[in-house]
CSV table of C-alpha atoms in Angstrom, one decimal:
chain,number,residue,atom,x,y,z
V,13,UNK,CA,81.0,-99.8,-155.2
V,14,UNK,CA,78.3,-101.4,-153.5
V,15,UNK,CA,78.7,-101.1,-150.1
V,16,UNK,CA,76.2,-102.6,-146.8
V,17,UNK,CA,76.6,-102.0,-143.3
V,18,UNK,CA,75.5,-105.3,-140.8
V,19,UNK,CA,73.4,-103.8,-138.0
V,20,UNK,CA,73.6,-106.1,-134.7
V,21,UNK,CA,70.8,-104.9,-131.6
V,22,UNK,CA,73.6,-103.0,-129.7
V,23,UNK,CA,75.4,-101.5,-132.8
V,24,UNK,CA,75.3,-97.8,-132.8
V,25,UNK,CA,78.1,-96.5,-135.3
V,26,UNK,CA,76.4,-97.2,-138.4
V,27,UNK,CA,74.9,-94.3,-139.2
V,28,UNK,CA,79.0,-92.4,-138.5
V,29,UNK,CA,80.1,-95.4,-140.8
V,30,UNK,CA,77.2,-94.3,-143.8
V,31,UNK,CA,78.0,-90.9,-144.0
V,32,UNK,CA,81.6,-92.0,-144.4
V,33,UNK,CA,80.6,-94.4,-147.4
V,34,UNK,CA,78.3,-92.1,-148.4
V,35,UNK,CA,80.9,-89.6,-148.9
V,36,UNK,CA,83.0,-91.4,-151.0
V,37,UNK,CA,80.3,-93.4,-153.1
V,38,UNK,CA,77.5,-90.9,-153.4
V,39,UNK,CA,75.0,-93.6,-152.9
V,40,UNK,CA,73.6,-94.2,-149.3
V,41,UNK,CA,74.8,-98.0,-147.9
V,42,UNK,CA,72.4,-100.6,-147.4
V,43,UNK,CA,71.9,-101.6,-143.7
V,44,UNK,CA,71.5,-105.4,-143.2
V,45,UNK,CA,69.8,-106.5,-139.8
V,46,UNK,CA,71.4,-109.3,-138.1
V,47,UNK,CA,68.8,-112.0,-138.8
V,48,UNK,CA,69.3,-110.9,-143.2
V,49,UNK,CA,71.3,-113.6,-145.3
V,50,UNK,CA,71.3,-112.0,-148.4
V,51,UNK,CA,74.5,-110.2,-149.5
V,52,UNK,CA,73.7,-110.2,-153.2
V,53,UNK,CA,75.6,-108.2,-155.5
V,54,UNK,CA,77.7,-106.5,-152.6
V,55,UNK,CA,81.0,-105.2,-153.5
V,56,UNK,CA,81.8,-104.6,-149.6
V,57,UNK,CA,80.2,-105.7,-146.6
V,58,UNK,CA,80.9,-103.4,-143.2
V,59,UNK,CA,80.7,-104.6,-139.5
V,60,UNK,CA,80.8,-101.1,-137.7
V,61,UNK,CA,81.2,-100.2,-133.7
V,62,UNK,CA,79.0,-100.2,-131.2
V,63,UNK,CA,77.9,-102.9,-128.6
V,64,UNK,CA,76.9,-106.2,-130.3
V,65,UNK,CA,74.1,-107.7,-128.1
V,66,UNK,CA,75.5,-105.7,-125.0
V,67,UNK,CA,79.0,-107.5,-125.0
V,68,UNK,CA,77.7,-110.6,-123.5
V,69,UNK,CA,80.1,-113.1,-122.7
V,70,UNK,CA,82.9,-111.4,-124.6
V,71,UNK,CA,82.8,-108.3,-127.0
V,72,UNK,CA,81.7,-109.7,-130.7
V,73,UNK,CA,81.3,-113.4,-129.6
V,74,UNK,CA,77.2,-113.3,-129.7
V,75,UNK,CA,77.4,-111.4,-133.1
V,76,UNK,CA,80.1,-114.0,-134.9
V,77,UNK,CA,77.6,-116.6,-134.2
V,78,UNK,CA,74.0,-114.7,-135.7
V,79,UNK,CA,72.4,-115.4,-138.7
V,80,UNK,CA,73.9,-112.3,-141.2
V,81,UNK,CA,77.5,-113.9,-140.5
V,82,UNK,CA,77.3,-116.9,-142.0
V,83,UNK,CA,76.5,-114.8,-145.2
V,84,UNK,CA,79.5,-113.2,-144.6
V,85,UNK,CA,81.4,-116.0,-144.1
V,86,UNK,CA,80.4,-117.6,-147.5
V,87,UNK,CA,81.0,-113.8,-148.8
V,88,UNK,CA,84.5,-113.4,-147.6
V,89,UNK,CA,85.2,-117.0,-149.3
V,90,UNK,CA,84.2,-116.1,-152.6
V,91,UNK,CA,86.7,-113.0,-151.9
V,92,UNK,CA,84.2,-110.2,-150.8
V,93,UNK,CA,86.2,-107.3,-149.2
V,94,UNK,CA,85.0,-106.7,-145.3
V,95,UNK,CA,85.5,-104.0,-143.3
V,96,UNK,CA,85.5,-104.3,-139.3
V,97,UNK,CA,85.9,-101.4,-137.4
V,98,UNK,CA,85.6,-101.5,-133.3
V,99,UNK,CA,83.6,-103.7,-132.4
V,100,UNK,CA,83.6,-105.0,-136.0
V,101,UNK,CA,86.6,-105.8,-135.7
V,102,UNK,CA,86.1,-107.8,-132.4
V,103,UNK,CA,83.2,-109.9,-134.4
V,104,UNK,CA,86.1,-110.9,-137.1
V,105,UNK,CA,88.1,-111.9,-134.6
V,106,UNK,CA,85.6,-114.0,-132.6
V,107,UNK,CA,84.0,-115.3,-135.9
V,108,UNK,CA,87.9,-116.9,-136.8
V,109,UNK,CA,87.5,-114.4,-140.2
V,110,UNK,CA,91.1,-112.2,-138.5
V,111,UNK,CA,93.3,-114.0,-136.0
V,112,UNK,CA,94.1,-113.1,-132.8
V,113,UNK,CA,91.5,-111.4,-130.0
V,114,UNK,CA,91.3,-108.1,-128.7
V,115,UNK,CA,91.5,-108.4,-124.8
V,116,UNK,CA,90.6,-105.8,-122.2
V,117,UNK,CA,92.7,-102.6,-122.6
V,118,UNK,CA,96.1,-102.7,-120.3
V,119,UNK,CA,94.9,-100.1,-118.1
V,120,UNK,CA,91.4,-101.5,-117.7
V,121,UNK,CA,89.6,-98.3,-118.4
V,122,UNK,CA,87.1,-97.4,-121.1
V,123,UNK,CA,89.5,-95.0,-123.7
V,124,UNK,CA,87.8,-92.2,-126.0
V,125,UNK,CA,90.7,-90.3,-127.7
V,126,UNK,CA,92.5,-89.5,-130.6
V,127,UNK,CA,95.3,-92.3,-131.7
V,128,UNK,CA,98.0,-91.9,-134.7
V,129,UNK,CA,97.9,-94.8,-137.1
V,130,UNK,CA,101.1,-95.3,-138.8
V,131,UNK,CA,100.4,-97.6,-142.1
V,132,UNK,CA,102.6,-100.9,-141.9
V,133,UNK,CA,101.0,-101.8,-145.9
V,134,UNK,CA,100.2,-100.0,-148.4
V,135,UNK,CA,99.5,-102.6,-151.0
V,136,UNK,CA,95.8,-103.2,-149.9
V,137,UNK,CA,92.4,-102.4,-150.7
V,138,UNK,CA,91.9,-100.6,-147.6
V,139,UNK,CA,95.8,-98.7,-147.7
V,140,UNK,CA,96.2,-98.1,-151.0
V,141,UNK,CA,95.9,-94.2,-150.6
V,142,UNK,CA,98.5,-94.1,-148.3
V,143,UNK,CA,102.4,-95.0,-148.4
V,144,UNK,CA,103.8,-97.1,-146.2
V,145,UNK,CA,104.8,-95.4,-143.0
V,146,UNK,CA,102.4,-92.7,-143.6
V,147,UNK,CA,100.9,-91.5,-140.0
V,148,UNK,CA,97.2,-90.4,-139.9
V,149,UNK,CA,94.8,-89.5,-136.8
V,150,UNK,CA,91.9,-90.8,-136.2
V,151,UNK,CA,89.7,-91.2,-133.3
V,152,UNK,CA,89.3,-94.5,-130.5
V,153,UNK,CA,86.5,-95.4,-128.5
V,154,UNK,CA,86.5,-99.0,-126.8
V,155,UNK,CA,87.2,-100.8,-123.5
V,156,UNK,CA,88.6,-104.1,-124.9
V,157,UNK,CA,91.0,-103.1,-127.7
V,158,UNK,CA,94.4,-104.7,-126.3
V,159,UNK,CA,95.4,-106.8,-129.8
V,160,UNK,CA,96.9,-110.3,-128.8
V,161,UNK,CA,97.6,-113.4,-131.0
V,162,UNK,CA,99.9,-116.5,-130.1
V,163,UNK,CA,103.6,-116.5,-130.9
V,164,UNK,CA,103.1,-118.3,-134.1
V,165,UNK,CA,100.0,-116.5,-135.4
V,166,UNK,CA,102.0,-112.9,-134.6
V,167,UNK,CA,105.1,-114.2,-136.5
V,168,UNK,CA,103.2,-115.1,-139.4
V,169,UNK,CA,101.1,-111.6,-139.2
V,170,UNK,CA,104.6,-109.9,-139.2
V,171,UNK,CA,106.2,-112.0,-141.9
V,172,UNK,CA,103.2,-111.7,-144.1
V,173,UNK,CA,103.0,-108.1,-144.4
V,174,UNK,CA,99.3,-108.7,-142.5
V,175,UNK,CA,99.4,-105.9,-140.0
V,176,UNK,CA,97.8,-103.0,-141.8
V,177,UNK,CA,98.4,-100.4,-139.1
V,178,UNK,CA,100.1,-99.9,-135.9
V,179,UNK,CA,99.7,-97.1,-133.0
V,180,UNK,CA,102.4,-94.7,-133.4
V,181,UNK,CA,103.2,-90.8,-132.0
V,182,UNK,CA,102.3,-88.2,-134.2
V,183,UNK,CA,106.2,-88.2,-135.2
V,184,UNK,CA,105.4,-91.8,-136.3
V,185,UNK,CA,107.9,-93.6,-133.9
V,186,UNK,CA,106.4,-97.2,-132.0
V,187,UNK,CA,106.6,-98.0,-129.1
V,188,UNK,CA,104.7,-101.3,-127.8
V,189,UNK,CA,104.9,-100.0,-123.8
V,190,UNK,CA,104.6,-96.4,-124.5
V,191,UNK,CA,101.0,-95.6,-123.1
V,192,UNK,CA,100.5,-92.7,-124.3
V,193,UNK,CA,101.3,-94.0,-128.3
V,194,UNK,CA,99.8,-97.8,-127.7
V,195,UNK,CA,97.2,-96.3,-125.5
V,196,UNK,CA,95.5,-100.1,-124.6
V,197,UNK,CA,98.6,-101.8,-124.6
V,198,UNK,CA,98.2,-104.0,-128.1
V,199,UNK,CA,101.0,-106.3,-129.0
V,200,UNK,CA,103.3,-105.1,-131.3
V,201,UNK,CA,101.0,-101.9,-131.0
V,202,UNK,CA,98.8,-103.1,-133.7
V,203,UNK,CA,96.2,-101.6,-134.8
V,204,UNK,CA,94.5,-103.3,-137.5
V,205,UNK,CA,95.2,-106.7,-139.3
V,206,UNK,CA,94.5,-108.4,-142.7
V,207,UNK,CA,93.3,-111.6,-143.8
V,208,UNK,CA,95.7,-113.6,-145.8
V,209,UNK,CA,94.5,-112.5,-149.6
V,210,UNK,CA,94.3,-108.8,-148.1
V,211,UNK,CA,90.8,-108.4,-148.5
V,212,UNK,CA,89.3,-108.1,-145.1
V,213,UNK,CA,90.3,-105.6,-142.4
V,214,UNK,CA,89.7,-105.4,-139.2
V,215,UNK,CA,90.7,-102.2,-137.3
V,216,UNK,CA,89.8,-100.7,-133.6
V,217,UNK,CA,90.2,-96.7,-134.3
V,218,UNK,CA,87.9,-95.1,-136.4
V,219,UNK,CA,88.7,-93.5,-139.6
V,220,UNK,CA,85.2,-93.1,-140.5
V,221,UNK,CA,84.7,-90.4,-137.5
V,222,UNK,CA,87.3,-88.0,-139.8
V,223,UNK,CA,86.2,-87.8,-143.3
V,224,UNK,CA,84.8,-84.4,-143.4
V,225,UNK,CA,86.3,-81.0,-142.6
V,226,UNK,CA,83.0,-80.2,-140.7
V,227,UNK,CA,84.0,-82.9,-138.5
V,228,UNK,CA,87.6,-81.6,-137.6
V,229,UNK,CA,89.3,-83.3,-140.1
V,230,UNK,CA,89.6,-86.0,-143.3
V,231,UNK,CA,92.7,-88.1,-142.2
V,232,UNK,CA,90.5,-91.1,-142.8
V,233,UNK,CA,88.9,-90.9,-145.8
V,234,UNK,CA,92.1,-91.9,-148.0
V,235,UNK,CA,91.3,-95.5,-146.4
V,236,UNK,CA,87.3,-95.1,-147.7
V,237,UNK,CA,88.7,-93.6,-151.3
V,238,UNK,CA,90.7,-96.8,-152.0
V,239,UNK,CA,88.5,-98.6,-151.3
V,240,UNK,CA,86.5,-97.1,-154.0
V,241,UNK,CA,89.0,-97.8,-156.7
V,242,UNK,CA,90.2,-101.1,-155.5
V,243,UNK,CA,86.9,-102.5,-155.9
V,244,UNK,CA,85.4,-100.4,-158.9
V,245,UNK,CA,82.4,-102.2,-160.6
I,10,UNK,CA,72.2,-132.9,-116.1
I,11,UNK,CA,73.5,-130.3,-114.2
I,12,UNK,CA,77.0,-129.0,-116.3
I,13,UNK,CA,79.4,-126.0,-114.8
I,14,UNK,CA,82.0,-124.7,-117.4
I,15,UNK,CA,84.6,-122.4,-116.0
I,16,UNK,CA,86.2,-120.2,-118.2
I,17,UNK,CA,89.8,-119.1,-117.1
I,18,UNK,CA,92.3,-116.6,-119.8
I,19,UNK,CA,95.0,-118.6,-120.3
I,20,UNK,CA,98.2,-118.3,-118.4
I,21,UNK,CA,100.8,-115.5,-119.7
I,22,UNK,CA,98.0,-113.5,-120.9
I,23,UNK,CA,97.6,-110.6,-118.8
I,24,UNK,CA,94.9,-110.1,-116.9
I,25,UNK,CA,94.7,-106.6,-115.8
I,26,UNK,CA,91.2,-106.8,-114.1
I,27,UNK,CA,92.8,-109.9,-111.4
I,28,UNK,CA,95.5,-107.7,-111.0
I,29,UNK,CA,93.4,-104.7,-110.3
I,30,UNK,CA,91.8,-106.8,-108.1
I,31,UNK,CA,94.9,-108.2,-106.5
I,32,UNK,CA,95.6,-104.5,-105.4
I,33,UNK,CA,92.9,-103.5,-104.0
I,34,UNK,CA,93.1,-106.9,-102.0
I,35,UNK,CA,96.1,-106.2,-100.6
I,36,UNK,CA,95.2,-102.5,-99.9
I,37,UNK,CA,92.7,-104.0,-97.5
I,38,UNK,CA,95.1,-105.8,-95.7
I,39,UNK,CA,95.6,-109.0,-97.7
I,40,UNK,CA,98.9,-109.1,-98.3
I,41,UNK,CA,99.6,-112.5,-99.1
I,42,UNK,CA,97.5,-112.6,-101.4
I,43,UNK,CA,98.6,-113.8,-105.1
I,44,UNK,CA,98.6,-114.5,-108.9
I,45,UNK,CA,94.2,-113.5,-108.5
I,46,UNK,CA,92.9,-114.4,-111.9
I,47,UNK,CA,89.4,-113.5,-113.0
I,48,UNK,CA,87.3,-115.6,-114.9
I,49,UNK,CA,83.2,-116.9,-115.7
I,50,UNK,CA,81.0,-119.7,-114.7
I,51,UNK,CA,78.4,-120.7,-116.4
I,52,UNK,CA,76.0,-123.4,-115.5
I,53,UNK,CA,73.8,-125.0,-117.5
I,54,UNK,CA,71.3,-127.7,-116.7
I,55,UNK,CA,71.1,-130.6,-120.1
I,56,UNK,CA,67.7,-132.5,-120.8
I,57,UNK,CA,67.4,-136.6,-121.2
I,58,UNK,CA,71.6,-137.2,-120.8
I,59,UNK,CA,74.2,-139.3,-119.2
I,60,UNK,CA,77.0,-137.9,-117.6
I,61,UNK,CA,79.2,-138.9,-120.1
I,62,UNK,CA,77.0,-137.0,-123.1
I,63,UNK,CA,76.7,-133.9,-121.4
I,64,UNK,CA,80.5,-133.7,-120.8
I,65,UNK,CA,80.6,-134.1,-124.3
I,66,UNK,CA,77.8,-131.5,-125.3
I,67,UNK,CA,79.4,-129.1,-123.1
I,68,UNK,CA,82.8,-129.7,-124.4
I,69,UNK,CA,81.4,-128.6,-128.0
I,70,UNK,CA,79.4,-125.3,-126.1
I,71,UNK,CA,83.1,-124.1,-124.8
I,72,UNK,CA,84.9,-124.9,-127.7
I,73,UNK,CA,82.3,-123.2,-130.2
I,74,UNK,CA,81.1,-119.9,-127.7
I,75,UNK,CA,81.5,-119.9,-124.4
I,76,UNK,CA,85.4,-119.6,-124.3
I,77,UNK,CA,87.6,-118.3,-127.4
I,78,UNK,CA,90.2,-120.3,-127.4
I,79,UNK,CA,93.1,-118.0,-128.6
I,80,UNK,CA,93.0,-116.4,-125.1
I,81,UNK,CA,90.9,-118.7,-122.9
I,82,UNK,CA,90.6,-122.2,-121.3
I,83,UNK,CA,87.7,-124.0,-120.1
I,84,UNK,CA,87.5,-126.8,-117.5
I,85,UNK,CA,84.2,-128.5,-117.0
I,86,UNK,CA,82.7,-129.9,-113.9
I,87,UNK,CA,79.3,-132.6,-114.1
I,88,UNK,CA,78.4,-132.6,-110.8
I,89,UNK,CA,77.7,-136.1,-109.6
């Protein structure tokens, strides 16, 4: 698998997200700056966390709108899979790649914790390791990660199997207005969504930050390992 | 041309930073305060246009950055 990580000025999780690839590939990633175009003979392309050009205006919207993302536009039309993870993921959503927006967490503060993930699908590229209604932990970090989409858009997520994972207690139950499960108050408690043919992924907790017993765990490197043999080359 | 768009979140989506602020308003003593929504301005000044144009031009600005329109609205103002 030939993986790349997009670097924005302001993105500072790429070298967590690397290791993670690394790990699983046994080939270093390639970084692409933010003013690259060319995704040539990438298998997957990887927006990772940090603070795209500060979090001007809202977090993600500068980002969706640099150079490197029309190259991963035209890349997730000819079916490239793309990972988004934190902030990532708020650069899908602004770029109109995932629906829906993550808004300011419900409690307003900045959150750095650990979050269950329970798996809603387990028929993607990015869940295949998993079964659904597996729970895994993994770690948050971000001040806007409070998932909303319009009535219509969250009905069609639902009915389409799109949500890939919500926040759940350990035990795996779900509770939408249970802080201390859905600890920024996302709708529906989701976590992470999925683009209609399944092949992009956008996801606010990071399973990158657990893939290696030296860093207190591995729960997310089954979601790294799939991706492997979903898109063997 | 001078151009002001004002981005507001739309209603029904919460907004916990107006309410936060709605709080603390009322812990200083302004009680009737209500509904306080937060939101951006930005101002913009457009070269060699009418009125009309710039309306326009900034009509494509909100719609393509400055507001996201899954959670936001925009009203624009050309100052006369």
């Amino acid at each position: 698998m030939k993986a790349a990580i997009v670097v924005f000025p302001g993105t500072n999780r790429e070298r967590d997200m690397a290791l993670a690839l690394k790990r699983v590939t046994g080939v270093a990633p390639r970084m692409i700056w933010h003013h690259e175009t060319d995704l040539t003979g990438l298998d997957l392309v990887v927006l990772p966390g940090g603070f795209s050009y500060g979090d001007y205006l809202r977090c993600g919207a500068m980002a969706a709108h640099s150079p490197v993302m029309g190259a991963v536009r035209a890349f997730a039309a000819k079916g490239g899979h793309i990972l988004g993870v934190c902030n990532g993921f708020q650069i899908l959503t602004e770029s109109g790649l995932l629906p829906g927006a993550l808004l300011r967490n419900a409690a307003l503060r900045f959150l750095s914790q650990d979050c269950y993930l329970r798996v809603e699908n387990a028929q993607t590229p990015f869940t295949r390791r998993w079964a659904k209604g597996d729970v895994f932990r993994t770690p948050l970090a971000h001040g806007d990660g409070n998932y909303t989409a319009d009535p219509a858009t969250l009905e069609r997520l639902e009915g389409e199997g799109r949500v890939a994972f919500r926040y759940a207690s350990a035990a795996g139950q779900v509770q939408a207005d249970d802080v201390d499960s859905n600890p920024n108050g996302s709708l529906n408690s989701i976590a992470g969504v999925l683009s209609e043919n399944n092949r992009i992924c956008g996801m606010m907790p990071h399973p990158e930050d657990l893939v290696d017993p030296l860093m207190g765990g591995e729960d997310g490197l089954p979601l790294f390992e799939g991706l492997v043999e979903a898109v063997v080359r | 041309m001078k151009v002001r768009v004002t981005v507001m979140l739309k209603d029904g989506v919460l907004d916990p930073q107006g309410k936060a602020i709605g709080h603390a308003l009322h812990t200083l003593g302004f009680g009737n305060a209500r509904d306080v929504r937060v939101g951006k301005v930005i101002e913009l000044d457009l070269q060699d246009c009418t009125a009309e144009e710039a309306r326009k031009t900034a009509e494509d600005m909100a719609k393509n950055l400055l507001a996201n329109l899954v959670i936001e609205d925009y009203a624009i103002e050309v100052p006369a």
